[in-house]
Coordinates of C-alpha atoms in Angstrom, one line a residue:
Chain I
M1 CA 0.1 0.0 0.2
R2 CA 2.8 2.5 0.8
I3 CA 4.5 1.3 -2.1
F4 CA 1.2 2.3 -3.9
E5 CA 1.5 5.8 -1.9
A6 CA 5.0 7.2 -3.3
F7 CA 3.7 7.6 -6.7
T8 CA 2.1 11.1 -7.1
S9 CA 1.4 13.0 -10.5
D10 CA 4.8 15.2 -10.1
E11 CA 6.5 11.8 -10.4
P12 CA 4.9 8.7 -11.5
I13 CA 7.7 7.0 -12.6
L14 CA 10.5 5.8 -9.5
T15 CA 13.7 3.4 -9.1
V16 CA 13.6 1.0 -6.2
S17 CA 15.4 3.0 -4.7
E18 CA 14.4 5.6 -4.8
I19 CA 10.2 3.6 -3.7
S20 CA 12.7 2.8 -0.2
R21 CA 13.8 6.0 0.2
R22 CA 9.7 6.8 0.4
T23 CA 8.2 3.9 1.7
G24 CA 11.1 3.3 4.6
L25 CA 11.1 -0.8 3.2
H26 CA 14.9 -2.0 3.0
V27 CA 15.7 -2.5 -0.7
A28 CA 15.6 -5.5 -0.8
T29 CA 11.7 -5.9 1.0
A30 CA 11.1 -3.0 -1.7
S31 CA 12.5 -4.7 -4.7
R32 CA 10.8 -7.8 -3.6
L33 CA 7.3 -6.2 -3.2
V34 CA 8.5 -4.7 -6.1
A35 CA 8.4 -7.4 -8.2
E36 CA 5.6 -9.4 -7.4
L37 CA 3.6 -6.3 -8.3
V38 CA 4.5 -6.1 -11.0
S39 CA 3.9 -10.5 -11.7
Y40 CA 0.8 -8.9 -11.2
G41 CA 0.2 -6.4 -13.7
F42 CA 0.2 -3.8 -10.6
L43 CA 3.1 -2.0 -11.1
T44 CA 5.4 -2.0 -14.4
R45 CA 8.4 -1.6 -15.9
D46 CA 10.0 0.6 -17.9
D47 CA 13.0 -0.5 -20.5
D48 CA 15.6 1.3 -17.9
R49 CA 14.2 -1.0 -14.9
R50 CA 11.3 1.8 -13.8
V51 CA 9.1 1.5 -12.1
R52 CA 5.4 3.9 -12.7
V53 CA 1.5 2.4 -11.3
G54 CA 0.4 -0.7 -14.0
T55 CA -3.1 -0.4 -16.0
R56 CA -4.7 -3.3 -14.4
L57 CA -4.5 -1.0 -11.2
W58 CA -6.3 1.6 -12.7
E59 CA -8.4 -0.7 -14.3
L60 CA -9.1 -2.4 -11.7
A61 CA -9.7 0.8 -9.2
T62 CA -11.5 2.0 -12.0
R63 CA -14.4 -0.6 -13.2
A64 CA -15.7 -1.5 -9.8
S65 CA -15.5 2.6 -8.3
P66 CA -18.1 3.7 -6.3
T67 CA -18.2 7.4 -8.3
L68 CA -18.0 6.3 -11.9
T69 CA -21.7 6.0 -11.9
L70 CA -22.4 9.6 -10.5
R71 CA -19.3 10.3 -13.1
N72 CA -20.6 8.7 -15.8
A73 CA -24.1 10.5 -15.5
A74 CA -22.1 14.2 -15.3
M75 CA -20.7 13.7 -18.8
P76 CA -23.0 14.8 -20.9
F77 CA -24.1 18.1 -18.7
M78 CA -20.0 18.5 -18.0
E79 CA -18.8 18.2 -22.1
G80 CA -22.5 20.6 -22.3
V81 CA -20.6 23.7 -20.1
H82 CA -17.8 22.8 -21.6
D83 CA -18.6 23.6 -25.4
I84 CA -20.6 26.6 -24.2
V85 CA -18.5 29.0 -21.7
G86 CA -14.9 26.5 -22.7
H87 CA -11.8 27.3 -20.4
H88 CA -12.3 24.1 -16.9
V89 CA -15.5 22.3 -16.1
Q90 CA -14.8 19.9 -13.4
L91 CA -16.1 18.1 -10.4
G92 CA -14.7 17.7 -6.8
V93 CA -16.5 15.0 -4.1
L94 CA -15.3 15.5 -0.6
D95 CA -12.9 12.8 0.7
G96 CA -11.5 13.3 3.7
D97 CA -11.0 17.3 4.7
E98 CA -10.4 17.5 1.1
V99 CA -11.8 17.9 -2.5
L100 CA -10.7 15.0 -5.1
F101 CA -11.3 15.3 -8.5
L102 CA -13.3 12.4 -10.3
E103 CA -13.3 15.1 -13.9
R104 CA -11.5 17.8 -15.8
L105 CA -12.8 19.3 -18.5
T106 CA -9.9 21.9 -20.8
A107 CA -9.6 23.9 -23.4
P108 CA -6.2 24.5 -25.3
G109 CA -5.7 28.7 -23.7
A110 CA -7.8 28.1 -20.6
V111 CA -6.6 30.4 -17.7
I112 CA -4.3 28.6 -14.6
N113 CA -6.1 26.3 -12.6
Y114 CA -4.5 24.2 -9.9
T115 CA -6.9 21.0 -10.3
H116 CA -6.2 17.6 -11.6
I117 CA -7.5 14.8 -12.4
A118 CA -7.2 12.6 -8.8
G119 CA -6.3 15.7 -7.9
R120 CA -6.6 18.0 -4.9
L121 CA -7.5 20.8 -3.4
P122 CA -7.9 22.3 0.9
L123 CA -11.9 22.6 0.2
H124 CA -12.3 26.0 2.0
V125 CA -9.8 27.7 -1.3
S126 CA -11.7 26.6 -4.4
S127 CA -15.3 26.7 -5.4
S128 CA -15.8 22.9 -5.4
G129 CA -14.7 22.9 -1.1
L130 CA -16.5 25.6 -0.8
V131 CA -19.7 23.8 -2.1
L132 CA -19.1 20.3 0.0
L133 CA -17.9 22.0 2.6
A134 CA -21.2 24.3 2.8
H135 CA -23.6 21.4 2.6
G136 CA -20.8 19.2 4.8
S137 CA -20.9 17.6 8.2
V138 CA -21.5 19.6 10.9
D139 CA -18.1 18.0 12.6
L140 CA -16.8 18.5 9.2
R141 CA -17.2 22.4 8.7
R142 CA -16.0 22.6 12.9
R143 CA -12.8 21.1 11.5
V144 CA -12.1 22.9 8.8
I145 CA -13.0 26.7 10.7
D146 CA -10.4 25.7 14.0
A147 CA -7.8 24.9 11.3
T148 CA -4.9 26.7 10.3
L149 CA -6.6 27.8 6.2
H150 CA -3.8 28.7 4.2
S151 CA -4.5 31.3 1.7
Y152 CA -3.6 30.8 -1.7
T153 CA -3.7 34.6 -2.5
P154 CA -5.6 37.7 -1.0
D155 CA -8.3 37.0 -1.5
T156 CA -9.0 33.5 0.0
P157 CA -11.2 33.2 3.0
A158 CA -9.2 31.9 5.1
T159 CA -10.1 33.0 8.6
A160 CA -13.0 31.7 10.2
A161 CA -15.3 34.9 10.0
R162 CA -14.8 35.0 7.0
L163 CA -15.5 31.3 6.0
R164 CA -18.2 31.7 8.0
G165 CA -19.8 34.2 6.1
V166 CA -18.7 33.0 2.7
L167 CA -20.5 29.5 2.8
A168 CA -22.8 31.1 4.7
D169 CA -23.9 32.4 1.4
V170 CA -23.0 29.2 -0.5
R171 CA -25.6 28.3 1.4
R172 CA -28.3 30.7 0.7
Q173 CA -27.1 31.1 -2.8
G174 CA -27.3 27.6 -3.7
Y175 CA -23.8 27.9 -6.1
A176 CA -19.7 29.3 -4.5
Y177 CA -18.6 32.2 -6.5
C178 CA -15.0 32.7 -5.8
P179 CA -13.4 35.8 -7.7
G180 CA -9.1 35.1 -7.0
Y181 CA -9.2 33.0 -4.9
V182 CA -7.0 30.2 -5.5
H183 CA -4.8 32.0 -8.6
P184 CA -5.6 36.3 -8.2
D185 CA -6.2 35.6 -12.5
A186 CA -9.1 32.2 -11.9
L187 CA -12.5 32.0 -10.5
G188 CA -13.9 29.4 -9.5
I189 CA -18.2 29.0 -9.8
A190 CA -19.7 25.8 -8.5
A191 CA -22.5 23.8 -7.6
P192 CA -24.3 21.5 -6.1
V193 CA -24.6 17.4 -7.0
R194 CA -27.6 15.3 -5.9
D195 CA -28.2 12.3 -5.6
A196 CA -31.2 9.8 -5.2
R197 CA -31.8 10.5 -1.5
G198 CA -31.1 15.0 -1.7
E199 CA -27.8 14.6 -0.5
V200 CA -25.0 17.2 -2.3
V201 CA -22.2 14.1 -3.4
A202 CA -20.3 16.3 -5.5
A203 CA -19.7 19.3 -6.6
L204 CA -19.9 20.7 -10.6
A205 CA -17.7 23.9 -11.1
V206 CA -15.9 25.9 -14.2
I207 CA -12.9 27.9 -13.6
V208 CA -12.6 31.0 -16.0
P209 CA -11.0 34.1 -15.9
N210 CA -11.5 36.1 -13.0
E211 CA -13.6 39.7 -15.1
A212 CA -16.6 41.0 -13.6
G213 CA -18.6 39.3 -16.6
A214 CA -18.3 36.0 -16.1
T215 CA -21.7 35.5 -13.9
S216 CA -23.1 34.9 -16.8
V217 CA -22.2 31.6 -15.9
V218 CA -23.4 31.4 -12.9
P219 CA -26.4 30.3 -14.3
V220 CA -25.2 27.7 -16.9
V221 CA -23.2 26.1 -13.9
R222 CA -26.2 25.6 -11.8
T223 CA -28.2 23.7 -14.2
A224 CA -25.6 21.6 -14.5
A225 CA -25.9 20.4 -11.5
R226 CA -29.0 20.1 -11.5
G227 CA -29.6 18.6 -14.5
V228 CA -26.5 15.5 -12.9
S229 CA -28.7 16.2 -10.2
R230 CA -32.0 15.0 -11.9
A231 CA -30.0 12.4 -13.4
L232 CA -28.9 10.4 -10.4
G233 CA -32.8 10.7 -9.6
A234 CA -32.4 13.6 -6.9
P235 CA -36.1 14.2 -5.3
D236 CA -35.5 17.5 -6.8
A237 CA -33.3 20.4 -7.6
V238 CA -34.1 22.8 -6.3
G239 CA -31.5 23.2 -3.5
Q240 CA -32.6 25.8 -1.0
R241 CA -35.5 26.1 -2.1
R242 CA -36.1 22.1 -1.8
D243 CA -39.2 21.3 1.3
P244 CA -37.1 18.2 3.1
G245 CA -40.7 17.8 5.3
G246 CA -43.3 17.9 1.9
S247 CA -45.7 19.6 3.2
G248 CA -47.8 22.6 1.9
S249 CA -44.7 24.8 0.6
S250 CA -43.8 22.3 -2.6
S251 CA -42.2 23.7 -5.4
L252 CA -44.1 21.8 -7.3
I253 CA -47.0 25.2 -5.7
G254 CA -44.3 26.9 -5.2
Chain C
M1 CA -4.9 -8.6 -5.5
R2 CA -7.2 -11.4 -5.3
I3 CA -8.9 -9.2 -3.1
F4 CA -9.5 -6.5 -5.9
E5 CA -10.1 -8.4 -8.5
A6 CA -13.2 -9.8 -6.8
F7 CA -14.7 -6.6 -8.1
T8 CA -16.8 -6.0 -11.2
S9 CA -18.7 -4.0 -13.4
D10 CA -21.9 -6.2 -12.9
E11 CA -20.7 -6.6 -8.9
P12 CA -19.1 -3.6 -8.0
I13 CA -20.6 -4.2 -4.6
L14 CA -19.8 -7.4 -2.1
T15 CA -19.8 -9.0 1.0
V16 CA -16.8 -10.4 3.4
S17 CA -18.4 -14.6 2.2
E18 CA -18.6 -13.7 -1.6
I19 CA -15.3 -12.4 -1.1
S20 CA -14.2 -15.3 0.7
R21 CA -15.6 -17.7 -1.8
R22 CA -14.4 -15.8 -5.0
T23 CA -10.8 -15.2 -4.7
G24 CA -10.5 -19.1 -2.6
L25 CA -9.7 -17.3 1.3
H26 CA -11.1 -18.2 4.3
V27 CA -13.7 -16.5 6.1
A28 CA -11.4 -15.4 8.7
T29 CA -8.9 -14.6 6.2
A30 CA -10.5 -11.8 3.8
S31 CA -12.6 -10.8 7.4
R32 CA -9.0 -9.7 8.4
L33 CA -7.3 -8.7 5.6
V34 CA -10.8 -6.5 4.5
A35 CA -10.3 -4.8 7.2
E36 CA -6.9 -3.6 6.2
L37 CA -7.3 -2.6 2.4
V38 CA -10.7 -0.7 4.4
S39 CA -8.3 1.3 7.0
Y40 CA -5.8 2.0 4.1
G41 CA -9.2 3.4 2.3
F42 CA -8.0 1.4 -0.1
L43 CA -11.8 -0.9 0.3
T44 CA -14.8 0.9 1.1
R45 CA -17.4 -0.5 4.0
D46 CA -21.4 0.5 3.3
D47 CA -23.8 0.9 6.2
D48 CA -24.9 -2.5 6.0
R49 CA -20.9 -3.6 6.1
R50 CA -21.0 -4.9 2.3
V51 CA -17.6 -4.0 1.3
R52 CA -17.1 -2.2 -1.9
V53 CA -13.6 -0.4 -3.5
G54 CA -12.4 3.4 -2.2
T55 CA -12.0 6.5 -3.7
R56 CA -8.1 5.9 -2.4
L57 CA -7.7 3.8 -4.9
W58 CA -9.3 5.3 -8.0
E59 CA -6.3 8.0 -6.6
L60 CA -3.5 6.9 -6.3
A61 CA -4.7 4.2 -9.6
T62 CA -4.8 7.6 -11.3
R63 CA -2.5 10.5 -10.7
A64 CA -0.3 8.5 -11.5
S65 CA -1.8 6.3 -14.8
P66 CA 0.1 5.2 -17.6
T67 CA -3.3 6.5 -19.3
L68 CA -3.4 9.4 -17.7
T69 CA -1.0 12.0 -20.6
L70 CA -2.7 10.1 -24.1
R71 CA -6.7 10.4 -22.1
N72 CA -5.7 14.4 -21.8
A73 CA -4.6 14.4 -24.5
A74 CA -7.2 12.9 -26.5
M75 CA -10.2 14.3 -24.7
P76 CA -10.5 17.5 -26.3
F77 CA -10.9 15.4 -30.1
M78 CA -13.0 13.5 -28.8
E79 CA -15.3 15.7 -27.2
G80 CA -14.8 17.9 -30.9
V81 CA -16.1 14.2 -32.3
H82 CA -18.6 13.5 -30.0
D83 CA -20.6 17.9 -30.7
I84 CA -19.6 16.5 -34.7
V85 CA -21.4 12.6 -34.5
G86 CA -23.0 11.8 -31.2
H87 CA -23.9 8.4 -29.8
H88 CA -20.1 6.8 -28.3
V89 CA -16.6 8.1 -29.0
Q90 CA -13.9 5.5 -27.4
L91 CA -10.2 5.6 -26.4
G92 CA -9.1 2.1 -26.5
V93 CA -4.8 0.4 -25.5
L94 CA -3.8 -3.0 -26.2
D95 CA -3.7 -4.5 -22.4
G96 CA -2.8 -8.0 -22.5
D97 CA -4.2 -10.2 -25.8
E98 CA -7.6 -7.6 -25.5
V99 CA -8.3 -3.4 -26.2
L100 CA -8.9 -1.3 -22.3
F101 CA -10.8 1.1 -23.5
L102 CA -9.9 4.3 -21.0
E103 CA -12.2 6.5 -21.6
R104 CA -16.1 6.8 -23.4
L105 CA -18.8 9.3 -24.3
T106 CA -21.5 8.5 -24.6
A107 CA -25.3 10.8 -26.0
P108 CA -28.3 10.0 -24.2
G109 CA -30.1 6.9 -27.2
A110 CA -27.2 6.1 -28.3
V111 CA -26.5 2.9 -30.7
I112 CA -25.9 -0.6 -29.0
N113 CA -22.9 -0.2 -27.1
Y114 CA -21.2 -3.2 -24.9
T115 CA -18.4 -1.5 -23.5
H116 CA -17.8 0.3 -20.9
I117 CA -14.5 2.6 -19.1
A118 CA -12.5 0.3 -18.2
G119 CA -13.9 -2.0 -20.2
R120 CA -12.5 -5.4 -22.2
L121 CA -13.2 -6.3 -25.6
P122 CA -10.9 -9.6 -28.1
L123 CA -9.2 -7.2 -30.2
H124 CA -10.8 -9.3 -33.6
V125 CA -14.2 -7.6 -32.6
S126 CA -14.0 -5.0 -32.4
S127 CA -12.8 -1.8 -34.5
S128 CA -10.3 -0.6 -32.0
G129 CA -9.3 -3.7 -31.1
L130 CA -8.5 -4.8 -35.2
V131 CA -7.2 -0.9 -35.1
L132 CA -4.3 -1.8 -31.9
L133 CA -3.8 -5.8 -33.8
A134 CA -3.3 -3.9 -37.4
H135 CA -0.4 -2.7 -36.0
G136 CA 0.3 -3.9 -32.8
S137 CA 3.6 -7.5 -32.8
V138 CA 3.9 -10.2 -35.4
D139 CA 3.6 -12.0 -32.4
L140 CA 1.1 -10.8 -31.4
R141 CA -1.0 -11.0 -34.2
R142 CA 0.2 -15.4 -35.0
R143 CA -1.8 -15.8 -31.1
V144 CA -4.6 -14.3 -31.5
I145 CA -4.4 -14.9 -35.8
D146 CA -3.7 -18.8 -34.2
A147 CA -6.5 -19.1 -31.6
T148 CA -9.8 -19.8 -31.4
L149 CA -12.0 -16.2 -32.4
H150 CA -15.8 -15.8 -31.0
S151 CA -18.8 -15.1 -33.4
Y152 CA -20.1 -12.5 -31.6
T153 CA -22.5 -12.6 -35.3
P154 CA -22.7 -13.2 -38.5
D155 CA -20.4 -10.6 -39.5
T156 CA -17.2 -10.7 -36.6
P157 CA -14.5 -12.3 -38.5
A158 CA -13.6 -15.0 -37.1
T159 CA -12.4 -17.4 -39.5
A160 CA -7.8 -16.3 -40.0
A161 CA -8.3 -16.2 -43.8
R162 CA -10.8 -13.3 -43.1
L163 CA -9.2 -11.8 -40.4
R164 CA -6.2 -11.4 -42.0
G165 CA -8.2 -10.1 -44.9
V166 CA -10.0 -7.0 -42.4
L167 CA -5.8 -6.5 -40.6
A168 CA -4.6 -5.7 -44.5
D169 CA -7.2 -3.8 -45.5
V170 CA -7.0 -1.3 -41.6
R171 CA -3.1 -0.8 -42.6
R172 CA -3.5 0.1 -46.2
Q173 CA -6.3 2.1 -45.4
G174 CA -5.8 3.4 -41.4
Y175 CA -8.7 3.4 -40.7
A176 CA -11.7 -0.2 -39.2
Y177 CA -14.8 -0.3 -40.6
C178 CA -16.8 -2.5 -38.2
P179 CA -20.3 -3.3 -39.5
G180 CA -21.8 -5.5 -36.8
Y181 CA -19.5 -7.0 -36.2
V182 CA -20.1 -6.6 -32.1
H183 CA -23.6 -6.6 -32.6
P184 CA -25.7 -6.4 -35.5
D185 CA -27.5 -2.5 -34.9
A186 CA -24.3 -0.8 -34.2
L187 CA -20.7 0.5 -36.4
G188 CA -17.4 0.3 -34.9
I189 CA -14.6 3.1 -37.1
A190 CA -11.4 3.3 -35.1
A191 CA -7.9 4.6 -36.7
P192 CA -4.7 5.1 -35.0
V193 CA -2.5 7.3 -32.8
R194 CA 0.4 7.7 -32.9
D195 CA 3.8 8.5 -30.1
A196 CA 6.1 11.0 -30.4
R197 CA 8.8 8.0 -31.8
G198 CA 5.2 7.5 -34.2
E199 CA 4.3 4.4 -32.6
V200 CA 0.3 3.6 -32.7
V201 CA -0.4 3.8 -28.8
A202 CA -4.3 3.7 -28.9
A203 CA -7.3 3.8 -31.7
L204 CA -10.0 5.8 -31.5
A205 CA -12.9 4.5 -32.4
V206 CA -17.2 5.9 -32.6
I207 CA -20.2 3.7 -32.3
V208 CA -22.9 4.9 -34.9
P209 CA -26.0 2.9 -36.2
N210 CA -25.4 0.4 -39.2
E211 CA -26.1 2.7 -41.9
A212 CA -24.6 2.9 -45.6
G213 CA -24.0 6.8 -44.2
A214 CA -21.9 6.1 -42.0
T215 CA -19.1 6.7 -44.1
S216 CA -19.4 9.9 -43.6
V217 CA -18.1 9.6 -40.4
V218 CA -14.7 8.5 -41.5
P219 CA -13.0 11.5 -41.8
V220 CA -14.5 12.9 -39.2
V221 CA -11.9 10.4 -36.9
R222 CA -9.2 10.1 -38.9
T223 CA -9.4 14.1 -38.1
A224 CA -9.5 13.2 -34.3
A225 CA -6.6 10.6 -34.3
R226 CA -4.4 12.6 -36.2
G227 CA -5.0 15.7 -33.8
V228 CA -4.8 13.6 -30.8
S229 CA -1.0 12.3 -32.2
R230 CA -0.3 15.8 -32.9
A231 CA -1.2 16.5 -29.7
L232 CA 1.2 13.6 -28.3
G233 CA 3.7 14.5 -30.8
A234 CA 3.8 12.7 -33.1
P235 CA 6.0 13.0 -36.8
D236 CA 3.8 13.2 -38.3
A237 CA 0.5 11.2 -38.8
V238 CA -0.3 10.8 -42.3
G239 CA -0.8 7.0 -41.4
Q240 CA 0.1 4.5 -44.2
R241 CA 1.7 7.3 -46.3
R242 CA 5.0 8.2 -43.6
D243 CA 7.9 8.1 -44.9
P244 CA 10.6 7.6 -42.2
G245 CA 13.0 7.9 -44.4
G246 CA 12.2 11.7 -45.1
S247 CA 12.7 11.0 -48.5
G248 CA 11.9 13.2 -51.9
S249 CA 8.5 11.8 -51.6
S250 CA 6.8 13.8 -48.2
S251 CA 4.0 14.7 -48.3
L252 CA 5.1 17.8 -48.0
I253 CA 5.8 17.7 -51.3
G254 CA 2.9 15.3 -53.0

């Protein structure tokens, strides 16, 4: 397990001695385990005997992935948003106290974006993370708000008071609007995706240049996120206007 | 390793006793190993204590995946094809003696397709597989041609003579055109994707209804596959008209 964790998107190819150093395993042990994992196709060796993650591991992890249904439901809507908005369209889920990005569509020449597929960002800096945090458990919010929050830019909501305010806005508005939180030139806009139980299970976001005209993108993102929610069987997808009690204030009547 | 292999796209959620049965591990051993894998986040348990593959495994397998670069290079072109053609657009690589599908874009109401993301098909039945086989090693071709070939439909090239003819066509034409090979209603069209060394590393394919008008899709698929090849730094991408010697018959002159 530690061997798999040694490989990252920045360093996907390692020698056995690098694996030994990163895992704390003795070189002989690392060498034996690597050989065993190579025999299963979970790792592969290149012509220089350097090691990387095998396609077989990706296949096993993906074919039974709990997020494949979500990702497949989201893709047609993400493609639609990408056709209209360009730049970056991405899908993130809560994993631990971070947002994990399952998918990203990118146009050539798009604005700067720190996200990668299978990459992570802290919840308080990214529009997707703020949506997931705003709809997360009380415990999660307390943990994140009480932690030391890193400022990526002067606009990052990195104090407890500021973050509380941003989260209240996200819940009230039904989306996160995050100009320059991660990088001064980039603006993230994210909306919640709900499953058949009405729970927020993901955030759909666009990253566009940090310009005033970007507000026109908000309804595009919200519409797509609701479309994905409907595709997942969400009972209704009107965000904060949902009426879990099913009383007379139903959106069908209002 | 056997535990991960027990989960499939059709059965992504298993009980410990099902895992024990599929892996041949004693229930107590399976139970202990599952608990350990759950503690690393490589497996997760649902509310009924049933087990599935964890998002952490997907993350580790994907972030350092050897195919992520290929997939990211291909996606903008695949999206373009999907906008124009609809139905299914997919990207396959050779893995063992099968085609493994890394990515698939699907439109609602598209024609029947047996492919899944992280799914496999035999090389001789699918348009992607035939492209990979046509450009594969002599050993691979011999192995596949000498094997007993399963017929999915009466049109599947399932005899050695017929398969040899189809592979020759693929090499000569620069694409595979496969009406009804997998299912009578579906037509696969695939073209080769080359890397910076000029090697065929993937096939880009569309699956459309099996109708005569589908020939108009051929140039769309070939253009996209060449675009991906260029994005990967392929030396030139003119398929069978490539001139590795760089002599006077260069495509710039012809």
